[in-house]
Every structure is written in structure tokens, then in C-alpha cells.
Short mmCIF file of C-alpha atoms and ligand atoms in Angstrom, two decimals:
data_model
loop_
_atom_site.label_atom_id
_atom_site.label_comp_id
_atom_site.label_asym_id
_atom_site.label_seq_id
_atom_site.Cartn_x
_atom_site.Cartn_y
_atom_site.Cartn_z
CA MET G 1 47.66 26.45 102.83
CA SER G 2 44.04 28.01 101.80
CA GLN G 3 43.45 29.59 98.89
CA ILE G 4 40.56 31.97 97.55
CA ASN G 5 38.46 30.91 94.40
CA PRO G 6 40.25 32.99 91.81
CA PHE G 7 37.43 32.98 89.38
CA TYR G 8 35.52 35.67 91.45
CA SER G 9 38.05 38.41 91.00
CA ARG G 10 37.40 37.83 87.35
CA LEU G 11 33.75 39.30 87.83
CA VAL G 12 33.09 42.82 87.27
CA SER G 13 31.53 44.15 90.73
CA GLY G 14 27.98 44.19 90.40
CA TYR G 15 26.93 47.44 89.39
CA LEU G 16 23.81 48.31 88.09
CA PHE G 17 21.34 48.38 91.27
CA PRO G 18 23.57 49.63 93.99
CA GLU G 19 24.42 52.44 91.34
CA ILE G 20 20.94 53.41 90.77
CA GLY G 21 20.28 53.44 94.42
CA ARG G 22 23.35 55.36 94.84
CA ARG G 23 22.46 58.08 92.63
CA THR G 24 18.82 57.93 93.60
CA ARG G 25 19.45 58.33 97.36
CA GLU G 26 22.19 61.79 96.17
CA PHE G 27 18.81 62.95 94.23
CA ILE G 28 16.69 62.70 97.21
CA SER G 29 19.05 64.13 99.61
CA ASN G 30 19.88 67.42 97.43
CA ASN G 31 15.98 67.65 96.46
CA PRO G 32 14.26 66.74 99.70
CA ASP G 33 10.66 68.27 98.24
CA ARG G 34 10.70 66.58 95.07
CA THR G 35 8.40 63.03 94.51
CA ILE G 36 10.13 60.40 93.28
CA PHE G 37 8.91 57.61 91.07
CA ARG G 38 9.92 53.94 90.99
CA MET G 39 9.91 52.38 87.41
CA GLY G 40 13.07 50.85 87.28
CA ILE G 41 11.86 47.62 89.73
CA GLY G 42 11.82 43.93 88.24
CA ASP G 43 9.97 42.85 91.30
CA THR G 44 6.03 41.94 91.65
CA THR G 45 3.82 44.64 94.13
CA ARG G 46 0.53 42.89 93.75
CA PRO G 47 -0.59 40.41 96.47
CA LEU G 48 -0.97 36.63 96.21
CA ALA G 49 -4.08 35.27 95.01
CA PRO G 50 -6.44 34.43 97.10
CA SER G 51 -6.83 30.70 96.60
CA VAL G 52 -2.92 30.67 97.02
CA VAL G 53 -2.65 32.29 100.73
CA THR G 54 -5.72 29.56 101.10
CA ALA G 55 -3.57 26.64 100.29
CA MET G 56 -0.31 28.07 101.98
CA THR G 57 -2.21 28.98 105.35
CA ALA G 58 -3.82 25.44 105.19
CA ALA G 59 -0.40 23.87 104.95
CA VAL G 60 0.80 25.98 107.76
CA GLN G 61 -1.95 24.52 109.68
CA GLU G 62 -0.64 20.87 108.83
CA LEU G 63 2.87 21.27 110.08
CA GLY G 64 1.16 22.50 113.17
CA VAL G 65 -0.24 19.06 114.09
CA LEU G 66 1.29 15.98 114.99
CA LYS G 67 -0.38 13.76 112.60
CA THR G 68 0.07 15.78 109.53
CA TYR G 69 3.50 17.16 110.31
CA SER G 70 6.15 16.63 107.68
CA GLY G 71 9.70 17.28 107.24
CA TYR G 72 12.04 16.84 104.44
CA GLY G 73 10.46 15.94 100.86
CA ASP G 74 11.89 15.00 97.79
CA SER G 75 14.46 17.67 96.64
CA GLU G 76 12.84 17.14 93.07
CA GLY G 77 9.41 18.56 94.70
CA THR G 78 6.35 17.27 95.68
CA ASN G 79 4.21 14.83 93.78
CA PRO G 80 1.37 16.93 93.50
CA LEU G 81 3.23 19.64 92.26
CA ARG G 82 5.21 17.77 89.73
CA VAL G 83 1.81 16.44 88.17
CA ALA G 84 0.33 19.82 88.16
CA ILE G 85 3.47 21.35 86.23
CA SER G 86 3.58 18.19 84.02
CA ASN G 87 -0.53 19.10 83.44
CA TYR G 88 0.65 22.61 82.41
CA TYR G 89 2.61 21.29 79.67
CA GLN G 90 0.18 18.97 78.44
CA GLU G 91 -2.04 21.92 78.02
CA LEU G 92 0.70 23.64 75.54
CA GLY G 93 0.67 20.23 73.80
CA CYS G 94 4.09 19.06 75.16
CA GLU G 95 4.54 15.72 76.84
CA ILE G 96 6.74 16.21 80.08
CA THR G 97 6.64 13.43 82.55
CA THR G 98 7.06 14.21 86.22
CA ASN G 99 10.47 12.62 86.25
CA GLU G 100 11.76 15.46 83.82
CA ILE G 101 10.62 18.16 86.36
CA PHE G 102 12.79 19.42 89.09
CA VAL G 103 11.09 21.63 91.28
CA SER G 104 13.12 24.69 92.99
CA ASP G 105 13.46 27.64 94.72
CA GLY G 106 13.46 29.82 91.98
CA ALA G 107 14.41 30.22 88.56
CA LYS G 108 17.81 32.40 89.89
CA SER G 109 19.24 29.65 91.21
CA ASP G 110 18.58 26.99 88.77
CA SER G 111 20.10 29.40 86.10
CA ALA G 112 23.14 29.82 88.14
CA ASN G 113 23.46 26.34 88.92
CA ILE G 114 22.73 24.26 85.59
CA GLN G 115 26.23 25.28 84.04
CA SER G 116 27.51 22.99 86.74
CA ILE G 117 26.45 19.79 85.15
CA PHE G 118 28.74 20.62 81.84
CA ALA G 119 32.36 20.84 81.33
CA THR G 120 34.57 23.50 82.03
CA ASP G 121 35.49 23.94 78.54
CA ASN G 122 32.19 24.16 76.83
CA ILE G 123 31.84 27.79 74.78
CA ILE G 124 28.71 29.94 76.48
CA GLY G 125 26.55 32.04 74.44
CA PHE G 126 24.38 34.74 75.50
CA GLN G 127 21.80 37.42 74.41
CA ASP G 128 23.53 40.73 74.80
CA PRO G 129 21.81 42.21 76.68
CA ALA G 130 21.00 39.41 79.29
CA TYR G 131 19.70 38.72 82.59
CA PRO G 132 23.32 38.96 84.35
CA VAL G 133 22.88 35.49 86.34
CA TYR G 134 23.71 33.89 83.05
CA VAL G 135 27.05 35.53 82.52
CA ASP G 136 28.10 35.68 86.12
CA SER G 137 27.58 32.05 86.78
CA ASN G 138 29.95 31.34 83.86
CA VAL G 139 32.75 33.32 84.89
CA ILE G 140 32.81 32.02 88.77
CA ALA G 141 32.89 28.62 86.83
CA GLY G 142 36.16 29.48 85.41
CA ARG G 143 34.83 30.06 81.63
CA SER G 144 35.97 33.11 81.14
CA GLN G 145 39.68 34.51 81.44
CA GLY G 146 38.03 38.11 82.57
CA LEU G 147 36.88 41.30 81.34
CA GLY G 148 37.97 41.95 77.75
CA GLU G 149 37.13 44.73 75.19
CA ASN G 150 33.92 46.43 74.89
CA ALA G 151 32.70 45.24 78.06
CA GLN G 152 32.65 41.96 77.15
CA TYR G 153 33.92 39.03 79.06
CA LYS G 154 36.67 36.92 77.02
CA ASP G 155 35.91 33.58 75.91
CA PHE G 156 31.71 34.02 75.84
CA VAL G 157 29.93 34.64 72.43
CA TYR G 158 27.64 37.57 72.65
CA LEU G 159 24.67 37.88 70.33
CA GLU G 160 23.89 41.20 69.77
CA CYS G 161 20.01 41.87 70.36
CA ASN G 162 19.57 45.90 68.71
CA ALA G 163 16.39 47.24 67.08
CA GLU G 164 17.91 46.01 63.57
CA ASN G 165 17.03 42.37 64.38
CA GLY G 166 13.99 43.05 66.62
CA PHE G 167 15.87 42.26 69.70
CA ILE G 168 16.05 38.55 68.55
CA PRO G 169 19.55 37.40 67.20
CA GLN G 170 20.26 34.94 64.48
CA VAL G 171 21.49 31.87 65.33
CA PRO G 172 25.77 31.64 66.48
CA THR G 173 28.12 31.44 63.16
CA GLN G 174 30.68 30.36 65.51
CA LYS G 175 30.97 27.57 67.51
CA VAL G 176 28.59 27.98 70.90
CA ASP G 177 28.22 25.02 72.81
CA ILE G 178 25.61 26.13 75.59
CA LEU G 179 23.26 28.87 74.53
CA TYR G 180 20.82 31.07 77.09
CA LEU G 181 18.12 32.16 75.89
CA CYS G 182 15.60 33.94 77.33
CA PHE G 183 11.84 34.96 75.94
CA PRO G 184 10.01 37.02 76.86
CA ASN G 185 13.09 38.40 77.59
CA ASN G 186 14.16 40.67 80.31
CA PRO G 187 15.03 43.43 79.53
CA THR G 188 14.20 43.94 76.00
CA GLY G 189 10.31 42.61 76.01
CA ALA G 190 11.04 40.79 72.91
CA VAL G 191 9.75 37.25 72.29
CA ALA G 192 10.81 35.01 69.53
CA THR G 193 8.32 33.43 67.34
CA ARG G 194 8.10 29.82 66.56
CA ALA G 195 10.09 29.72 63.19
CA GLN G 196 12.86 31.79 65.14
CA LEU G 197 12.84 29.46 67.91
CA GLN G 198 12.42 26.58 65.46
CA ALA G 199 15.91 27.83 64.09
CA PHE G 200 17.65 27.85 67.37
CA VAL G 201 16.68 24.26 68.06
CA ASP G 202 17.70 23.02 64.75
CA TRP G 203 20.83 24.67 65.25
CA ALA G 204 21.35 23.16 68.32
CA ASN G 205 20.66 19.64 67.26
CA ALA G 206 22.76 20.06 64.18
CA ASN G 207 26.10 21.26 66.49
CA GLN G 208 25.13 19.23 69.35
CA SER G 209 24.81 21.99 71.32
CA ILE G 210 22.50 22.66 74.65
CA ILE G 211 19.80 25.75 74.80
CA ILE G 212 18.83 26.88 78.20
CA TYR G 213 15.83 28.43 78.03
CA ASP G 214 14.81 30.70 80.82
CA ALA G 215 10.81 31.09 80.45
CA ALA G 216 10.08 33.14 83.58
CA TYR G 217 7.60 35.83 81.80
CA SER G 218 5.84 33.06 79.63
CA TRP G 219 2.44 33.77 81.67
CA PHE G 220 2.80 37.43 80.26
CA ILE G 221 2.41 36.88 76.39
CA THR G 222 -0.90 37.85 74.80
CA ASP G 223 0.16 36.88 71.33
CA PRO G 224 -1.85 33.21 70.67
CA GLU G 225 0.47 32.70 67.94
CA LEU G 226 4.02 33.01 70.33
CA PRO G 227 5.55 29.93 72.00
CA ARG G 228 5.34 29.77 75.46
CA SER G 229 7.49 26.71 76.08
CA ILE G 230 10.77 25.31 74.07
CA TYR G 231 9.01 22.31 74.07
CA GLU G 232 6.36 23.32 71.80
CA ILE G 233 9.18 23.51 69.23
CA GLU G 234 9.76 19.97 67.58
CA GLY G 235 13.35 18.45 68.57
CA ALA G 236 13.54 20.84 71.53
CA LYS G 237 13.63 18.17 74.11
CA LYS G 238 16.81 16.79 72.68
CA CYS G 239 18.81 20.16 73.05
CA ALA G 240 16.88 22.07 75.38
CA ILE G 241 16.60 22.67 79.33
CA GLU G 242 13.53 25.10 80.30
CA ILE G 243 13.74 26.97 83.42
CA GLN G 244 10.66 28.45 85.12
CA SER G 245 9.42 30.65 87.95
CA PHE G 246 6.25 31.53 90.20
CA SER G 247 7.76 34.73 90.98
CA LYS G 248 6.22 36.58 87.88
CA PHE G 249 3.55 34.97 87.36
CA ALA G 250 1.94 33.85 90.71
CA GLY G 251 4.31 36.95 92.90
CA PHE G 252 6.30 34.11 94.72
CA THR G 253 9.11 36.93 94.23
CA GLY G 254 9.61 36.27 98.21
CA VAL G 255 7.90 32.99 98.65
CA ARG G 256 10.33 31.56 96.25
CA LEU G 257 9.29 28.78 93.84
CA GLY G 258 10.44 27.55 90.20
CA TRP G 259 11.54 24.67 88.25
CA SER G 260 13.65 23.16 85.80
CA VAL G 261 12.98 20.42 83.17
CA VAL G 262 15.94 18.44 81.90
CA PRO G 263 13.96 15.89 79.44
CA GLN G 264 15.01 12.24 79.41
CA ASP G 265 15.75 12.78 75.57
CA LEU G 266 18.50 15.54 76.52
CA VAL G 267 21.91 14.79 75.13
CA CYS G 268 24.97 16.58 74.56
CA SER G 269 28.21 15.16 71.91
CA ASP G 270 29.26 12.45 74.92
CA SER G 271 26.29 11.58 76.71
CA GLN G 272 23.59 9.09 76.33
CA ALA G 273 19.94 9.83 76.68
CA GLY G 274 18.48 10.14 80.09
CA GLU G 275 22.55 10.67 81.50
CA LEU G 276 22.05 14.65 81.88
CA ASN G 277 18.53 14.23 83.89
CA LYS G 278 20.21 11.15 86.03
CA ILE G 279 23.38 14.05 86.69
CA TRP G 280 21.03 16.93 87.50
CA THR G 281 19.51 14.27 89.85
CA ARG G 282 22.40 13.74 91.40
CA ARG G 283 23.03 17.25 91.40
CA GLN G 284 20.07 18.23 93.15
CA ASN G 285 20.38 15.46 95.54
CA THR G 286 23.47 16.42 96.73
CA MET G 287 23.39 20.21 97.05
CA PHE G 288 19.90 21.18 97.84
CA ASN G 289 17.25 19.88 100.11
CA GLY G 290 14.26 20.71 98.06
CA ALA G 291 11.76 23.94 98.19
CA SER G 292 9.42 24.84 101.49
CA ASN G 293 6.80 22.44 101.50
CA ILE G 294 4.31 25.44 101.96
CA ALA G 295 5.34 27.52 98.61
CA GLN G 296 4.97 23.65 97.02
CA ALA G 297 1.30 23.76 98.39
CA GLY G 298 0.87 27.41 97.05
CA GLY G 299 2.25 26.48 93.72
CA VAL G 300 -0.16 23.68 93.45
CA ALA G 301 -2.65 26.22 94.06
CA ALA G 302 -1.62 28.74 91.54
CA LEU G 303 -1.73 26.36 88.90
CA SER G 304 -4.77 25.16 89.69
CA GLU G 305 -7.82 26.67 87.29
CA ILE G 306 -9.22 28.96 89.57
CA GLY G 307 -5.55 30.05 90.90
CA ARG G 308 -4.39 30.56 87.28
CA ARG G 309 -7.55 32.75 86.78
CA GLU G 310 -6.65 34.95 89.91
CA CYS G 311 -3.10 34.91 88.72
CA GLN G 312 -3.95 35.83 85.37
CA GLU G 313 -6.24 38.57 86.53
CA THR G 314 -2.67 40.27 88.21
CA ILE G 315 -0.71 40.09 85.03
CA ASP G 316 -3.77 41.57 82.95
CA TYR G 317 -3.32 44.33 85.81
CA TYR G 318 0.36 44.82 84.96
CA MET G 319 0.13 44.55 81.40
CA GLN G 320 -2.49 47.34 81.19
CA ASN G 321 0.72 49.29 83.35
CA ALA G 322 3.10 48.22 80.34
CA LYS G 323 0.04 49.60 77.81
CA LEU G 324 -0.24 52.81 79.64
CA ILE G 325 3.63 53.14 80.07
CA LYS G 326 4.07 52.29 76.11
CA THR G 327 1.43 54.19 74.63
CA SER G 328 2.37 57.36 76.86
CA LEU G 329 6.10 57.20 75.91
CA GLU G 330 5.58 56.50 72.18
CA ALA G 331 2.83 59.91 72.29
CA LEU G 332 6.30 61.60 73.57
CA GLY G 333 8.22 60.35 70.19
CA LEU G 334 10.11 57.73 71.95
CA ASP G 335 10.98 54.52 70.24
CA CYS G 336 9.69 51.83 72.46
CA PHE G 337 9.79 48.14 72.09
CA GLY G 338 8.37 45.42 74.16
CA GLY G 339 5.65 46.01 76.61
CA ASP G 340 3.08 43.77 74.60
CA ASN G 341 3.66 40.14 75.55
CA ALA G 342 6.56 41.32 78.47
CA PRO G 343 6.02 43.28 81.60
CA TYR G 344 9.20 45.84 80.48
CA ILE G 345 9.29 48.36 78.11
CA TRP G 346 12.48 48.81 76.32
CA VAL G 347 13.15 52.40 74.98
CA LYS G 348 15.87 53.95 72.97
CA THR G 349 17.10 56.92 74.36
CA PRO G 350 16.40 60.18 73.09
CA ASN G 351 19.18 62.34 71.32
CA GLY G 352 21.76 59.74 71.48
CA LEU G 353 21.80 59.73 74.95
CA LYS G 354 24.12 57.21 76.64
CA SER G 355 21.91 55.21 78.80
CA TRP G 356 23.14 56.60 82.38
CA GLU G 357 23.03 60.26 80.82
CA PHE G 358 19.41 59.62 80.04
CA PHE G 359 19.12 58.21 84.00
CA ASP G 360 20.23 61.19 85.18
CA LYS G 361 17.61 63.49 82.87
CA LEU G 362 14.87 61.35 83.86
CA ILE G 363 15.47 61.42 87.65
CA GLN G 364 16.71 65.31 87.60
CA GLU G 365 13.74 66.37 85.25
CA ALA G 366 10.69 64.05 86.27
CA GLY G 367 11.67 62.55 89.22
CA VAL G 368 11.11 59.02 87.50
CA VAL G 369 13.51 56.21 88.04
CA GLY G 370 14.08 53.67 85.42
CA THR G 371 16.85 51.12 84.44
CA PRO G 372 20.04 52.18 82.37
CA GLY G 373 20.37 49.34 79.50
CA SER G 374 23.84 49.15 79.62
CA GLY G 375 23.73 47.62 83.12
CA PHE G 376 22.63 44.33 81.04
CA GLY G 377 25.32 43.97 78.84
CA PRO G 378 27.11 46.14 76.34
CA SER G 379 24.47 46.30 73.69
CA GLY G 380 22.07 47.92 76.20
CA GLU G 381 23.96 50.70 75.59
CA GLY G 382 21.60 53.81 74.31
CA TYR G 383 18.62 51.75 76.07
CA PHE G 384 16.54 52.34 78.98
CA ARG G 385 14.18 49.48 80.87
CA PHE G 386 10.87 50.90 81.88
CA SER G 387 9.17 47.98 84.35
CA ALA G 388 5.27 47.58 84.17
CA PHE G 389 5.37 45.89 88.11
CA ALA G 390 3.84 49.03 90.12
CA ASN G 391 0.74 49.63 91.32
CA ARG G 392 -1.69 52.15 88.97
CA GLU G 393 -1.70 55.37 90.68
CA SER G 394 2.01 55.53 91.04
CA VAL G 395 2.25 54.52 86.87
CA GLU G 396 -0.04 57.17 86.18
CA LEU G 397 1.64 60.06 88.32
CA ALA G 398 5.32 58.91 87.16
CA LEU G 399 3.70 59.24 83.18
CA GLU G 400 2.37 62.84 84.26
CA SER G 401 5.60 64.20 85.69
CA ILE G 402 7.39 62.75 82.34
CA ARG G 403 4.91 64.43 80.15
CA GLY G 404 5.01 67.38 81.97
CA ASN G 405 8.70 67.61 82.70
CA LEU G 406 11.07 65.88 80.43
CA LYS G 407 12.58 67.68 77.84
CA ILE G 408 13.15 65.80 74.86
C1 PLP U 501 12.80 37.58 87.57
C2 PLP U 501 13.69 36.37 86.45
C3 PLP U 501 13.82 35.53 86.90
C4 PLP U 501 13.12 34.36 87.94
O1 PLP U 501 13.78 34.42 89.38
P1 PLP U 501 13.30 33.25 90.40
O2 PLP U 501 14.69 32.91 91.16
O3 PLP U 501 12.38 32.72 90.07
O4 PLP U 501 12.44 34.86 91.50
C5 PLP U 501 14.01 34.34 86.38
N1 PLP U 501 14.83 34.85 85.02
C6 PLP U 501 14.71 36.35 84.54
C7 PLP U 501 15.35 36.73 83.59
C8 PLP U 501 14.02 37.25 85.73
O5 PLP U 501 13.83 38.42 85.25
#
């Protein structure tokens, strides 16, 4: 007698983006003559770097020739890409060897799958608000009894991020075995300083806890004092797994490529050094057959000197958008956070409006679609996310419409 996985029914249904779509369609059908400006999208809009296109085109050509055709590769990734990633860490002053690097098809799958190498009875902690994958993957794994009070899942520890703490929480005071951190943060745009990250690493090492560090937006850091990798922090190799992505760095959201670092030194309370690295190797060998060889050729090019320069130009373009959005909204008297080292601007809704109330007001008055903060967790209530991933003209038109039409 077959039975369904009961943990899926503990998930609150994916509500945020379908609901944004529904309300936007409704507005368009009621207002067919109005122009809509989308400032809510967490997806890149600029084309791939020329050197990446050249490398991927060459990789496709090789696949079309008998002599250079290749099939399956190592599930951990090609050697040239793992060497390029290791060199990237070297530049940051971090010693990460190729056998600690696991190439993947993106940070989303890794951040969802990584919990599977840890026991079910670990207590999970998150920043609130957060990228929903961390929470949902642990609900599906059976680590929560389901939704409880205050829109929080039972059994999880929520570290509240708000304007008062600059959206960087203190280290947990209650028991947390596995803590997800994301800096620069989606959705708040906050970035932890070295000292703040050191406090988390020291806490994790003192409590035999593990940090899962999502660094997908590290490429948007402009302040040279801010850490781009958790391995810049002393002691991090003993307690932290880092997850990275080519999506936001090189516009690979559709191409699909990322990586995770599981250091040899990483230990949890009942493991030896090297064991977690071995188990993640086993997990990937069993359940993953490697990222596309074409995408990996593109990844090597993106990490080359010229590729980095080209990708940086695109990042600078998005960050100009971010600056434009932040200064324009601030000029209207709105409280804005993030946007300096991240492509997201996190705005306090005016006059105490709820996130969805502001969504409706913004689309009605200005025709602008953004993302309600409450969709990222209960502490996101009363905030709103604007994204810098857009073309300049559309950002300028959207801001003009907000300036001219939004009644604050
Ligand atoms: C966009 C994003 C990623 C990237 O995911 P991919 O699967 O690599 O496209 C990872 N983490 C966060 C928080 C993101 O916003």
C-alpha cells in the first residue's frame, strides 16, 4: 500500500510569486491602457559576457565532432572549473582545494539538498526574512511539525532581522544545530561585516553547529572591507559550507551553474574531519550526474580575467540601477536599506502599511510591481523589495511614475 510523503502537506502553499502574478494580471485586465513597470524580479536581464558566449559556442562545437565529443563527466565538476574556483578563493586569501569544491547546477538545488547529509533531529535556524528554499527544504525533510503561531514553522528558530539590528541578527541564544546565513542578503540587501561574521563562526565552533552560507550575491559587494566568502573568517573551515552561484554573477539563471564548498576540516558533533566531505561526495555521486559540460566551459570563461571584467561591467550596470532606485525613493522620504552592496533595495512601507497593502497601492497609483516583504517570512511584514535587475530605461520610467503618482 503506497503512501504519500506527509511532509509536503506541512508546507504552506507557494504563495508569493503566484499571488503577485494574479494581482498583476487582474490590474492589467481592469486597466488595459496603463503601463506596468516590473521592479520585483529576482532574475537577471542583461546578456551573457562575450567571452562566455565564445567559450560555450566552442564547447558545443566540440560536442559535434567525433574526436572531441565527451559524455558524462565527474559529478563534482570538470577539473579546469574546479581549479578556476580554487583560484578565485586564493585571490580572497582562502585556501580551498579542488577536492573541497563541488560544481552543481545552481545554488538553489544545493541549498535545498545540503540538509540531507545531516540528521533529521537537528534544530534548524534561519534569518527572517529569508530565501524560502532553506525553510521549505527542511519542512519537506520532516524537521518541522508544520505551521505554528506568528506564521512561523514549529521547531525552527527564526532570527529576526529588522531596521533596529540593521538586518543582521545576533548569534542564536537558543539551541541551533544548523544555521542558514545569506550575505549579501536576499531580500534585505544587508551584508555582515567581518566582525559580525566572526561572531557567527565562533558561536558555531563553540556549539559544534554548522553554518550554511549562501554567498550568491558576493559579486555585488563594492565595499572592500566586507567579506565576500565566509572562509575569509578564521575558523570557518571547521564549521561552514559555502554555496555559490554563477546566476547573479554571470547571468547564468537560465544556463544553470553553481558550486558548494564542503571543507575537509568541516566537522559536526559526531563526525571526523573529512567525513562530511566524503558524505556529500557520496550524495552527489548517487543523485547527481554533474552540471552541463557546456555551462561549465562558460563558467571557466566567466572566472577568467577577461570574463570577470566583462561580468563586472554588467554588475556595475545593475548597481547603478540600485543607486538610482535607492536615491529616488529616499528623496520621496521612504526609509531604504540595502542597495549599496546588493542588487535589492529593502523599503519600509510608508504609514505603517502592510506589505500587500503597499503592493496594491504601488500598482494602482504608479503601475509599478514590486515584491511584498512578508512573502519572505513574518519579519518581512511592513517591508517591500525593489530589484535592480532590470533595464535602465524601465527603471527610469518606473521611478518617474512613482515620483509623479505615488501618494505618500
Ligand atoms: C538567486 C539566488 C540564488 C541562485 O540560485 P541558482 O539556483 O544558482 O540560480 C541563490 N540564493 C539566493 C538567496 C538567491 O536569491
